[in-house]
């Protein structure tokens, strides 16, 4: 029998805690009495929630729906036999075959553009820049006509990922395969599929996307400042588009099948942190909080994953002052965290501290110290460690800081946003009533 795995990184994630789970979990479990539960207040990828659930019952909380899907799949993964996996993929292939004739012009345009991507890359660059069917306009008439021809069938098939993100974040074939997988597992907004199946699609999409860091903040920029296509970037995007979503999906299901089930239950909640804190159960023994550190809203980096998790058709935001879709094709009304807004961050921390203090339970806060900064961002964090400690001391009688040795985060894509990190790139602020 193959040994079960204890850890799995389910998606590519900024600021993920995989490298320093041990000191975080050790401190939080130490402060949580046996028989009491842990609230993971900003659960993100669900990795920390799963690790907590090996020691205590957990409530995994995040305002983003994909987080609940990942936390559920990580803590209680379901193993799918090979025959079941094959049936799912067979249904997905049949879905693609049914849709393909009506989108043949789109696939043909992509095939020609991809074939000449290295020798004559203009068509390929336009595909990445203008491929989304959220707008039927395109500078190339052939691309515009192909999009217009494909749109009715994609609408009828509820192929949201292909209409929104095909050509841009994924090839049209990959996007069709992702839509086909969601159809094959019967994932609907009002009746979501089993979490492991959806999590496998999330992992597949995260692996497929051809951007630096495998995030969805913006599609790859194939051109330099003068408008000339960069051959190395075009080649990287082209290579990523040769991967089959079906093959990755099967691998992800096998990874989840190899994962140990957590010893304790992990419930999930998709809602604002303030709602959760104002209604905590008496069984809660500690709160772990890992809020955003910078002005970068996580909804901007993972909006495609959110659309997959919800299975909805959200619409996209527009480029300010225009009627054109935003370059990142962000979801309409995407979440804006108060922890990433300078005018709101102090109030957000005060709300969190006050609610925890009222419950008379310890709060363990993860935060990253202010680094050296850059010209683009001289202040890399919206709060300093000293400022946070000072705010916490207004609510708690015992506040201590615990550096995590030699820790470092995944960084943002653009070099100028990445200032020099201090030796301790992560600290735990422990606040006790």
CSV table of C-alpha atoms in Angstrom, one decimal:
chain,number,residue,atom,x,y,z
A,1,UNK,CA,0.0,0.0,0.0
A,2,UNK,CA,1.3,3.5,-0.9
A,3,UNK,CA,2.1,5.7,2.1
A,4,UNK,CA,-0.3,8.6,2.5
A,5,UNK,CA,1.0,12.1,2.2
A,6,UNK,CA,0.5,14.7,4.9
A,7,UNK,CA,0.9,17.9,2.9
A,8,UNK,CA,-0.2,19.2,-0.5
A,9,UNK,CA,0.1,22.6,-2.0
A,10,UNK,CA,-3.3,22.9,-3.9
A,11,UNK,CA,-2.7,26.0,-6.0
A,12,UNK,CA,0.1,28.5,-6.6
A,13,UNK,CA,-0.5,31.0,-3.9
A,14,UNK,CA,1.1,34.3,-2.8
A,15,UNK,CA,2.3,34.3,0.7
A,16,UNK,CA,1.6,30.7,1.2
A,17,UNK,CA,2.6,29.2,4.6
A,18,UNK,CA,3.9,25.8,3.5
A,19,UNK,CA,7.5,26.6,4.4
A,20,UNK,CA,6.8,27.5,8.0
A,21,UNK,CA,3.7,25.5,9.0
A,22,UNK,CA,5.5,23.9,11.9
A,23,UNK,CA,6.1,27.0,14.1
A,24,UNK,CA,2.7,28.5,13.2
A,25,UNK,CA,0.8,25.3,14.1
A,26,UNK,CA,2.9,24.7,17.2
A,27,UNK,CA,2.2,28.1,18.7
A,28,UNK,CA,-1.5,28.1,17.8
A,29,UNK,CA,-2.1,24.5,19.1
A,30,UNK,CA,-0.2,25.4,22.3
A,31,UNK,CA,-2.7,28.2,23.0
A,32,UNK,CA,-5.8,26.1,22.1
A,33,UNK,CA,-6.9,23.9,25.0
A,34,UNK,CA,-7.7,20.3,24.1
A,35,UNK,CA,-11.3,19.9,23.1
A,36,UNK,CA,-11.5,23.5,21.8
A,37,UNK,CA,-11.4,24.5,18.2
A,38,UNK,CA,-9.3,26.9,16.1
A,39,UNK,CA,-10.7,29.6,13.8
A,40,UNK,CA,-8.5,30.1,10.8
A,41,UNK,CA,-9.8,33.6,9.9
A,42,UNK,CA,-8.2,34.2,6.5
A,43,UNK,CA,-7.7,30.7,5.3
A,44,UNK,CA,-6.6,31.4,1.7
A,45,UNK,CA,-5.3,28.1,0.1
A,46,UNK,CA,-6.5,26.0,3.1
A,47,UNK,CA,-3.1,24.6,3.8
A,48,UNK,CA,-2.9,26.0,7.3
A,49,UNK,CA,-6.5,24.9,8.1
A,50,UNK,CA,-5.6,21.3,7.1
A,51,UNK,CA,-2.6,21.3,9.4
A,52,UNK,CA,-4.6,22.7,12.3
A,53,UNK,CA,-7.2,19.9,11.7
A,54,UNK,CA,-4.5,17.4,12.4
A,55,UNK,CA,-4.5,18.6,16.0
A,56,UNK,CA,-7.8,20.4,16.8
A,57,UNK,CA,-11.3,20.9,15.2
A,58,UNK,CA,-11.1,23.9,12.8
A,59,UNK,CA,-13.4,26.5,11.3
A,60,UNK,CA,-11.8,27.6,8.0
A,61,UNK,CA,-13.0,31.1,7.1
A,62,UNK,CA,-12.4,33.2,4.0
A,63,UNK,CA,-14.5,35.6,2.0
A,64,UNK,CA,-13.4,33.9,-1.2
A,65,UNK,CA,-15.3,30.7,-2.1
A,66,UNK,CA,-12.3,28.9,-3.6
A,67,UNK,CA,-10.8,28.8,-0.1
A,68,UNK,CA,-13.6,26.8,1.3
A,69,UNK,CA,-13.4,24.3,-1.6
A,70,UNK,CA,-9.6,23.8,-1.1
A,71,UNK,CA,-9.9,23.6,2.7
A,72,UNK,CA,-12.6,20.9,2.5
A,73,UNK,CA,-10.7,18.9,-0.1
A,74,UNK,CA,-7.4,19.1,1.8
A,75,UNK,CA,-8.9,18.1,5.2
A,76,UNK,CA,-11.3,15.4,3.9
A,77,UNK,CA,-10.1,14.3,0.5
A,78,UNK,CA,-12.1,11.8,-1.4
A,79,UNK,CA,-10.2,9.1,-3.3
A,80,UNK,CA,-11.5,8.4,-6.8
A,81,UNK,CA,-10.7,5.1,-8.4
A,82,UNK,CA,-9.1,5.0,-11.9
A,83,UNK,CA,-12.3,3.8,-13.5
A,84,UNK,CA,-14.2,6.8,-12.0
A,85,UNK,CA,-11.6,9.2,-13.2
A,86,UNK,CA,-11.7,7.8,-16.6
A,87,UNK,CA,-15.5,8.1,-16.8
A,88,UNK,CA,-15.3,11.8,-15.8
A,89,UNK,CA,-12.7,12.5,-18.5
A,90,UNK,CA,-14.7,10.5,-21.0
A,91,UNK,CA,-17.8,12.7,-20.3
A,92,UNK,CA,-15.7,15.8,-20.6
A,93,UNK,CA,-14.2,14.7,-23.9
A,94,UNK,CA,-17.8,14.1,-25.2
A,95,UNK,CA,-18.7,17.6,-24.1
A,96,UNK,CA,-15.8,19.0,-26.1
A,97,UNK,CA,-16.7,17.0,-29.2
A,98,UNK,CA,-20.2,18.3,-29.1
A,99,UNK,CA,-19.1,22.0,-28.9
A,100,UNK,CA,-16.1,21.9,-31.2
A,101,UNK,CA,-17.9,22.1,-34.6
A,102,UNK,CA,-19.5,25.5,-33.6
A,103,UNK,CA,-16.1,26.9,-32.5
A,104,UNK,CA,-14.0,25.5,-35.3
A,105,UNK,CA,-13.1,29.0,-36.7
A,106,UNK,CA,-11.8,30.1,-33.3
A,107,UNK,CA,-9.7,26.9,-32.9
A,108,UNK,CA,-8.4,27.3,-36.4
A,109,UNK,CA,-7.3,30.9,-35.8
A,110,UNK,CA,-5.5,29.8,-32.6
A,111,UNK,CA,-3.8,26.9,-34.4
A,112,UNK,CA,-2.4,29.2,-37.1
A,113,UNK,CA,-1.3,31.8,-34.6
A,114,UNK,CA,0.4,29.3,-32.4
A,115,UNK,CA,2.2,27.6,-35.3
A,116,UNK,CA,3.8,30.9,-36.3
A,117,UNK,CA,4.2,32.2,-32.7
A,118,UNK,CA,8.0,32.1,-32.8
A,119,UNK,CA,8.6,33.1,-36.4
A,120,UNK,CA,5.8,35.7,-37.0
A,121,UNK,CA,4.3,36.3,-33.5
A,122,UNK,CA,1.9,39.2,-34.1
A,123,UNK,CA,-1.2,37.0,-34.5
A,124,UNK,CA,-0.3,35.1,-31.3
A,125,UNK,CA,0.3,38.3,-29.4
A,126,UNK,CA,-3.1,39.6,-30.5
A,127,UNK,CA,-4.7,36.3,-29.4
A,128,UNK,CA,-3.4,36.8,-25.9
A,129,UNK,CA,-4.3,40.5,-25.8
A,130,UNK,CA,-7.7,40.3,-27.5
A,131,UNK,CA,-8.8,36.6,-27.3
A,132,UNK,CA,-11.5,37.0,-24.7
A,133,UNK,CA,-15.1,36.8,-25.9
A,134,UNK,CA,-16.2,39.3,-23.2
A,135,UNK,CA,-15.6,41.7,-26.1
A,136,UNK,CA,-16.1,40.6,-29.8
A,137,UNK,CA,-13.9,43.4,-31.0
A,138,UNK,CA,-10.4,42.7,-32.3
A,139,UNK,CA,-7.9,44.5,-34.5
A,140,UNK,CA,-7.7,41.4,-36.7
A,141,UNK,CA,-11.0,40.8,-38.6
A,142,UNK,CA,-10.4,37.1,-38.7
A,143,UNK,CA,-10.2,36.9,-34.9
A,144,UNK,CA,-13.2,39.1,-34.5
A,145,UNK,CA,-15.3,37.0,-36.9
A,146,UNK,CA,-14.2,33.8,-35.2
A,147,UNK,CA,-15.2,35.1,-31.8
A,148,UNK,CA,-18.6,36.3,-33.1
A,149,UNK,CA,-19.2,32.9,-34.8
A,150,UNK,CA,-18.3,30.9,-31.6
A,151,UNK,CA,-20.2,33.1,-29.0
A,152,UNK,CA,-23.7,31.7,-29.4
A,153,UNK,CA,-22.7,28.1,-28.9
A,154,UNK,CA,-20.4,28.9,-26.0
A,155,UNK,CA,-23.3,30.9,-24.4
A,156,UNK,CA,-25.6,27.9,-24.9
A,157,UNK,CA,-23.1,25.6,-23.4
A,158,UNK,CA,-22.5,27.8,-20.3
A,159,UNK,CA,-18.8,27.8,-21.3
A,160,UNK,CA,-17.9,30.7,-19.0
A,161,UNK,CA,-14.2,29.9,-18.8
A,162,UNK,CA,-13.8,29.7,-22.5
A,163,UNK,CA,-15.7,32.9,-23.2
A,164,UNK,CA,-13.9,34.9,-20.5
A,165,UNK,CA,-10.4,33.5,-20.4
A,166,UNK,CA,-9.8,31.4,-23.5
A,167,UNK,CA,-7.0,32.8,-25.7
A,168,UNK,CA,-5.9,35.0,-22.8
A,169,UNK,CA,-5.0,32.9,-19.7
A,170,UNK,CA,-5.4,29.6,-21.4
A,171,UNK,CA,-5.5,28.3,-25.0
A,172,UNK,CA,-9.1,27.9,-26.3
A,173,UNK,CA,-8.6,24.1,-26.2
A,174,UNK,CA,-7.5,24.2,-22.5
A,175,UNK,CA,-10.4,26.5,-21.6
A,176,UNK,CA,-12.9,24.2,-23.3
A,177,UNK,CA,-11.4,21.3,-21.4
A,178,UNK,CA,-11.8,23.1,-18.1
A,179,UNK,CA,-15.4,24.0,-18.9
A,180,UNK,CA,-15.9,20.4,-20.0
A,181,UNK,CA,-14.6,19.1,-16.7
A,182,UNK,CA,-17.0,21.3,-14.7
A,183,UNK,CA,-19.8,20.0,-16.9
A,184,UNK,CA,-18.7,16.4,-16.4
A,185,UNK,CA,-18.7,16.7,-12.6
A,186,UNK,CA,-22.0,18.6,-12.8
A,187,UNK,CA,-20.7,21.7,-10.9
A,188,UNK,CA,-23.5,24.3,-10.7
A,189,UNK,CA,-23.8,27.5,-8.6
A,190,UNK,CA,-26.8,26.2,-6.7
A,191,UNK,CA,-25.5,22.6,-6.5
A,192,UNK,CA,-21.7,22.5,-6.3
A,193,UNK,CA,-19.9,19.3,-7.0
A,194,UNK,CA,-17.9,17.3,-4.4
A,195,UNK,CA,-15.0,19.5,-3.1
A,196,UNK,CA,-12.2,17.2,-4.2
A,197,UNK,CA,-13.4,17.2,-7.8
A,198,UNK,CA,-13.7,21.0,-7.9
A,199,UNK,CA,-10.3,21.4,-6.1
A,200,UNK,CA,-8.7,19.2,-8.8
A,201,UNK,CA,-10.1,21.6,-11.5
A,202,UNK,CA,-8.7,24.6,-9.4
A,203,UNK,CA,-5.3,22.9,-9.3
A,204,UNK,CA,-5.4,22.2,-13.0
A,205,UNK,CA,-6.2,25.8,-13.9
A,206,UNK,CA,-3.5,27.1,-11.6
A,207,UNK,CA,-0.9,24.8,-13.3
A,208,UNK,CA,-2.1,25.7,-16.8
A,209,UNK,CA,-2.0,29.5,-16.6
A,210,UNK,CA,1.1,30.9,-18.4
A,211,UNK,CA,1.9,33.9,-16.2
A,212,UNK,CA,4.9,34.5,-13.9
A,213,UNK,CA,3.9,33.0,-10.6
A,214,UNK,CA,0.9,31.2,-12.1
A,215,UNK,CA,-1.5,33.9,-10.8
A,216,UNK,CA,-4.3,35.7,-12.6
A,217,UNK,CA,-3.5,39.3,-11.8
A,218,UNK,CA,-2.9,40.0,-15.5
A,219,UNK,CA,-2.2,37.9,-18.6
A,220,UNK,CA,1.4,37.6,-19.7
A,221,UNK,CA,2.8,40.7,-21.5
A,222,UNK,CA,4.2,39.5,-24.8
A,223,UNK,CA,5.4,42.9,-25.9
A,224,UNK,CA,8.1,45.2,-24.6
A,225,UNK,CA,7.5,48.9,-24.1
A,226,UNK,CA,8.0,49.7,-27.8
A,227,UNK,CA,5.4,47.1,-28.8
A,228,UNK,CA,7.8,44.5,-30.1
A,229,UNK,CA,6.9,40.9,-29.2
A,230,UNK,CA,9.4,39.3,-26.8
A,231,UNK,CA,10.4,35.9,-28.2
A,232,UNK,CA,11.2,34.3,-24.8
A,233,UNK,CA,7.8,35.2,-23.4
A,234,UNK,CA,5.9,34.1,-26.4
A,235,UNK,CA,7.8,30.8,-26.2
A,236,UNK,CA,7.0,30.3,-22.6
A,237,UNK,CA,3.3,31.0,-23.1
A,238,UNK,CA,3.3,28.7,-26.1
A,239,UNK,CA,4.9,25.8,-24.2
A,240,UNK,CA,2.3,26.1,-21.4
A,241,UNK,CA,-0.5,25.8,-24.0
A,242,UNK,CA,0.7,22.4,-25.0
A,243,UNK,CA,-0.5,20.8,-21.7
A,244,UNK,CA,-3.8,19.0,-21.5
A,245,UNK,CA,-6.2,20.0,-18.8
A,246,UNK,CA,-7.6,16.4,-18.8
A,247,UNK,CA,-4.2,14.9,-18.0
A,248,UNK,CA,-3.5,17.4,-15.2
A,249,UNK,CA,-7.0,16.9,-13.7
A,250,UNK,CA,-6.3,13.1,-13.4
A,251,UNK,CA,-3.0,13.8,-11.7
A,252,UNK,CA,-4.6,16.2,-9.2
A,253,UNK,CA,-7.2,13.6,-8.3
A,254,UNK,CA,-4.4,11.1,-7.7
A,255,UNK,CA,-2.6,13.6,-5.5
A,256,UNK,CA,-5.7,14.2,-3.3
A,257,UNK,CA,-6.2,10.4,-3.2
A,258,UNK,CA,-2.7,10.1,-1.7
A,259,UNK,CA,-3.5,12.7,1.0
A,260,UNK,CA,-4.3,11.6,4.6
A,261,UNK,CA,-7.6,12.6,6.0
A,262,UNK,CA,-7.2,15.1,8.9
A,263,UNK,CA,-7.8,13.7,12.4
A,264,UNK,CA,-10.3,16.4,13.3
A,265,UNK,CA,-13.2,18.0,11.4
A,266,UNK,CA,-12.6,21.1,9.3
A,267,UNK,CA,-15.8,23.1,8.8
A,268,UNK,CA,-15.8,26.0,6.3
A,269,UNK,CA,-17.4,29.4,6.1
A,270,UNK,CA,-17.4,31.8,3.2
A,271,UNK,CA,-18.0,35.2,4.7
A,272,UNK,CA,-16.5,38.4,6.1
A,273,UNK,CA,-14.2,38.1,9.1
A,274,UNK,CA,-16.4,40.5,11.1
A,275,UNK,CA,-19.5,38.3,10.8
A,276,UNK,CA,-17.6,35.3,12.0
A,277,UNK,CA,-16.0,37.0,14.9
A,278,UNK,CA,-19.3,38.5,16.1
A,279,UNK,CA,-20.9,35.0,16.3
A,280,UNK,CA,-18.2,32.7,17.6
A,281,UNK,CA,-19.2,29.5,19.4
A,282,UNK,CA,-18.1,29.0,23.0
A,283,UNK,CA,-16.1,26.0,21.8
A,284,UNK,CA,-13.5,28.2,20.1
A,285,UNK,CA,-10.2,28.2,21.8
A,286,UNK,CA,-8.0,30.4,19.6
A,287,UNK,CA,-8.1,32.6,16.5
A,288,UNK,CA,-5.4,32.5,13.9
A,289,UNK,CA,-5.4,35.5,11.5
A,290,UNK,CA,-3.3,35.9,8.4
A,291,UNK,CA,-4.8,39.0,6.7
A,292,UNK,CA,-3.4,40.7,3.6
A,293,UNK,CA,-0.2,42.7,4.2
A,294,UNK,CA,-0.1,45.0,1.2
A,295,UNK,CA,-2.4,47.1,-1.1
A,296,UNK,CA,-2.7,44.1,-3.5
A,297,UNK,CA,-6.2,42.6,-3.2
A,298,UNK,CA,-6.1,38.8,-3.4
A,299,UNK,CA,-9.3,38.8,-5.4
A,300,UNK,CA,-7.2,40.3,-8.2
A,301,UNK,CA,-4.8,37.3,-8.2
A,302,UNK,CA,-7.3,34.5,-7.9
A,303,UNK,CA,-10.5,35.7,-9.6
A,304,UNK,CA,-10.4,32.9,-12.2
A,305,UNK,CA,-10.2,30.4,-9.3
A,306,UNK,CA,-13.2,32.1,-7.7
A,307,UNK,CA,-15.2,31.8,-10.9
A,308,UNK,CA,-14.4,28.1,-11.1
A,309,UNK,CA,-15.3,27.5,-7.4
A,310,UNK,CA,-18.6,29.3,-7.7
A,311,UNK,CA,-19.4,28.0,-11.2
A,312,UNK,CA,-21.1,31.3,-12.0
A,313,UNK,CA,-21.1,33.9,-14.8
A,314,UNK,CA,-20.0,37.0,-12.9
A,315,UNK,CA,-19.4,39.6,-15.7
A,316,UNK,CA,-16.1,41.5,-15.8
A,317,UNK,CA,-15.0,44.9,-14.6
A,318,UNK,CA,-14.3,47.5,-17.2
A,319,UNK,CA,-11.1,49.5,-17.8
A,320,UNK,CA,-11.8,52.8,-16.0
A,321,UNK,CA,-13.3,55.4,-18.3
A,322,UNK,CA,-14.0,52.9,-21.1
A,323,UNK,CA,-16.5,50.3,-22.2
A,324,UNK,CA,-13.7,47.7,-22.7
A,325,UNK,CA,-13.1,44.8,-20.3
A,326,UNK,CA,-10.3,45.2,-17.8
A,327,UNK,CA,-7.0,43.6,-19.0
A,328,UNK,CA,-7.1,41.1,-16.2
A,329,UNK,CA,-10.8,40.3,-16.9
A,330,UNK,CA,-11.6,40.7,-13.2
A,331,UNK,CA,-14.9,39.6,-11.8
A,332,UNK,CA,-17.6,42.3,-11.4
A,333,UNK,CA,-17.9,43.5,-7.8
A,334,UNK,CA,-14.8,41.5,-6.7
A,335,UNK,CA,-14.0,41.7,-3.0
A,336,UNK,CA,-11.8,44.6,-1.7
A,337,UNK,CA,-10.2,43.8,1.6
A,338,UNK,CA,-10.1,46.6,4.2
A,339,UNK,CA,-6.7,45.2,5.2
A,340,UNK,CA,-5.4,46.3,1.8
A,341,UNK,CA,-6.9,49.8,1.9
A,342,UNK,CA,-4.8,52.4,3.7
A,343,UNK,CA,-7.8,54.4,5.0
A,344,UNK,CA,-9.5,51.3,6.4
A,345,UNK,CA,-6.7,49.0,7.6
A,346,UNK,CA,-6.4,50.4,11.2
A,347,UNK,CA,-10.2,50.1,11.7
A,348,UNK,CA,-10.1,46.5,10.3
A,349,UNK,CA,-7.4,45.5,12.8
A,350,UNK,CA,-9.3,47.2,15.6
A,351,UNK,CA,-12.5,45.4,14.7
A,352,UNK,CA,-10.6,42.1,14.8
A,353,UNK,CA,-8.8,42.8,18.1
A,354,UNK,CA,-12.0,44.0,19.8
A,355,UNK,CA,-14.0,41.0,18.8
A,356,UNK,CA,-11.4,38.5,19.9
A,357,UNK,CA,-11.0,40.4,23.2
A,358,UNK,CA,-14.7,40.2,23.8
A,359,UNK,CA,-14.6,36.5,23.4
A,360,UNK,CA,-11.7,36.3,25.9
A,361,UNK,CA,-9.7,34.0,23.7
A,362,UNK,CA,-6.1,34.4,22.3
A,363,UNK,CA,-5.5,35.8,18.9
A,364,UNK,CA,-2.4,34.7,16.9
A,365,UNK,CA,-1.7,37.1,14.1
A,366,UNK,CA,0.7,36.4,11.2
A,367,UNK,CA,2.3,39.4,9.6
A,368,UNK,CA,5.4,40.3,7.6
A,369,UNK,CA,7.6,43.1,8.8
A,370,UNK,CA,8.2,46.2,6.7
A,371,UNK,CA,11.0,45.5,4.2
A,372,UNK,CA,13.4,47.9,2.6
A,373,UNK,CA,10.8,48.9,-0.1
A,374,UNK,CA,11.4,50.1,-3.6
A,375,UNK,CA,11.0,53.3,-5.6
A,376,UNK,CA,7.6,52.1,-6.8
A,377,UNK,CA,6.5,51.1,-3.3
A,378,UNK,CA,8.7,52.7,-0.5
A,379,UNK,CA,6.3,51.3,2.1
A,380,UNK,CA,5.8,47.6,1.4
A,381,UNK,CA,3.3,47.0,4.2
A,382,UNK,CA,0.2,49.0,5.3
A,383,UNK,CA,1.1,48.5,9.0
A,384,UNK,CA,4.4,48.1,10.8
A,385,UNK,CA,4.9,45.4,13.4
A,386,UNK,CA,5.3,48.2,16.0
A,387,UNK,CA,2.0,49.8,14.9
A,388,UNK,CA,0.2,46.4,15.1
A,389,UNK,CA,1.6,45.7,18.6
A,390,UNK,CA,0.5,49.1,19.7
A,391,UNK,CA,-3.0,48.6,18.4
A,392,UNK,CA,-3.2,45.1,20.0
A,393,UNK,CA,-2.1,46.5,23.4
A,394,UNK,CA,-5.1,48.7,23.4
A,395,UNK,CA,-7.3,45.6,23.6
A,396,UNK,CA,-5.2,42.8,25.2
A,397,UNK,CA,-3.2,42.6,28.4
A,398,UNK,CA,-0.4,40.4,27.0
A,399,UNK,CA,1.0,41.0,23.5
A,400,UNK,CA,4.3,39.3,22.4
A,401,UNK,CA,6.1,39.0,19.1
A,402,UNK,CA,7.6,35.7,17.9
A,403,UNK,CA,9.8,35.9,14.7
A,404,UNK,CA,9.8,32.9,12.4
A,405,UNK,CA,13.4,32.2,11.4
A,406,UNK,CA,14.5,32.3,7.8
A,407,UNK,CA,11.1,32.6,6.4
A,408,UNK,CA,10.3,34.1,3.0
A,409,UNK,CA,7.2,34.6,0.8
A,410,UNK,CA,6.3,34.2,-2.8
A,411,UNK,CA,6.7,37.6,-4.3
A,412,UNK,CA,4.6,39.7,-6.7
A,413,UNK,CA,5.3,39.4,-10.3
A,414,UNK,CA,6.8,42.8,-11.0
A,415,UNK,CA,10.4,43.3,-9.8
A,416,UNK,CA,9.9,46.9,-8.7
A,417,UNK,CA,7.3,45.7,-6.2
A,418,UNK,CA,9.7,43.5,-4.4
A,419,UNK,CA,11.7,45.3,-1.8
A,420,UNK,CA,14.5,43.8,0.2
A,421,UNK,CA,13.0,41.4,2.7
A,422,UNK,CA,14.3,41.5,6.3
A,423,UNK,CA,15.8,38.4,8.0
A,424,UNK,CA,12.5,37.6,9.6
A,425,UNK,CA,10.0,37.8,6.8
A,426,UNK,CA,7.2,36.5,9.0
A,427,UNK,CA,6.3,37.1,12.7
A,428,UNK,CA,3.6,35.8,15.0
A,429,UNK,CA,2.0,38.5,17.2
A,430,UNK,CA,0.3,36.6,20.1
A,431,UNK,CA,-2.3,38.6,21.9
A,432,UNK,CA,-3.9,37.2,25.0
A,433,UNK,CA,-6.7,38.8,27.2
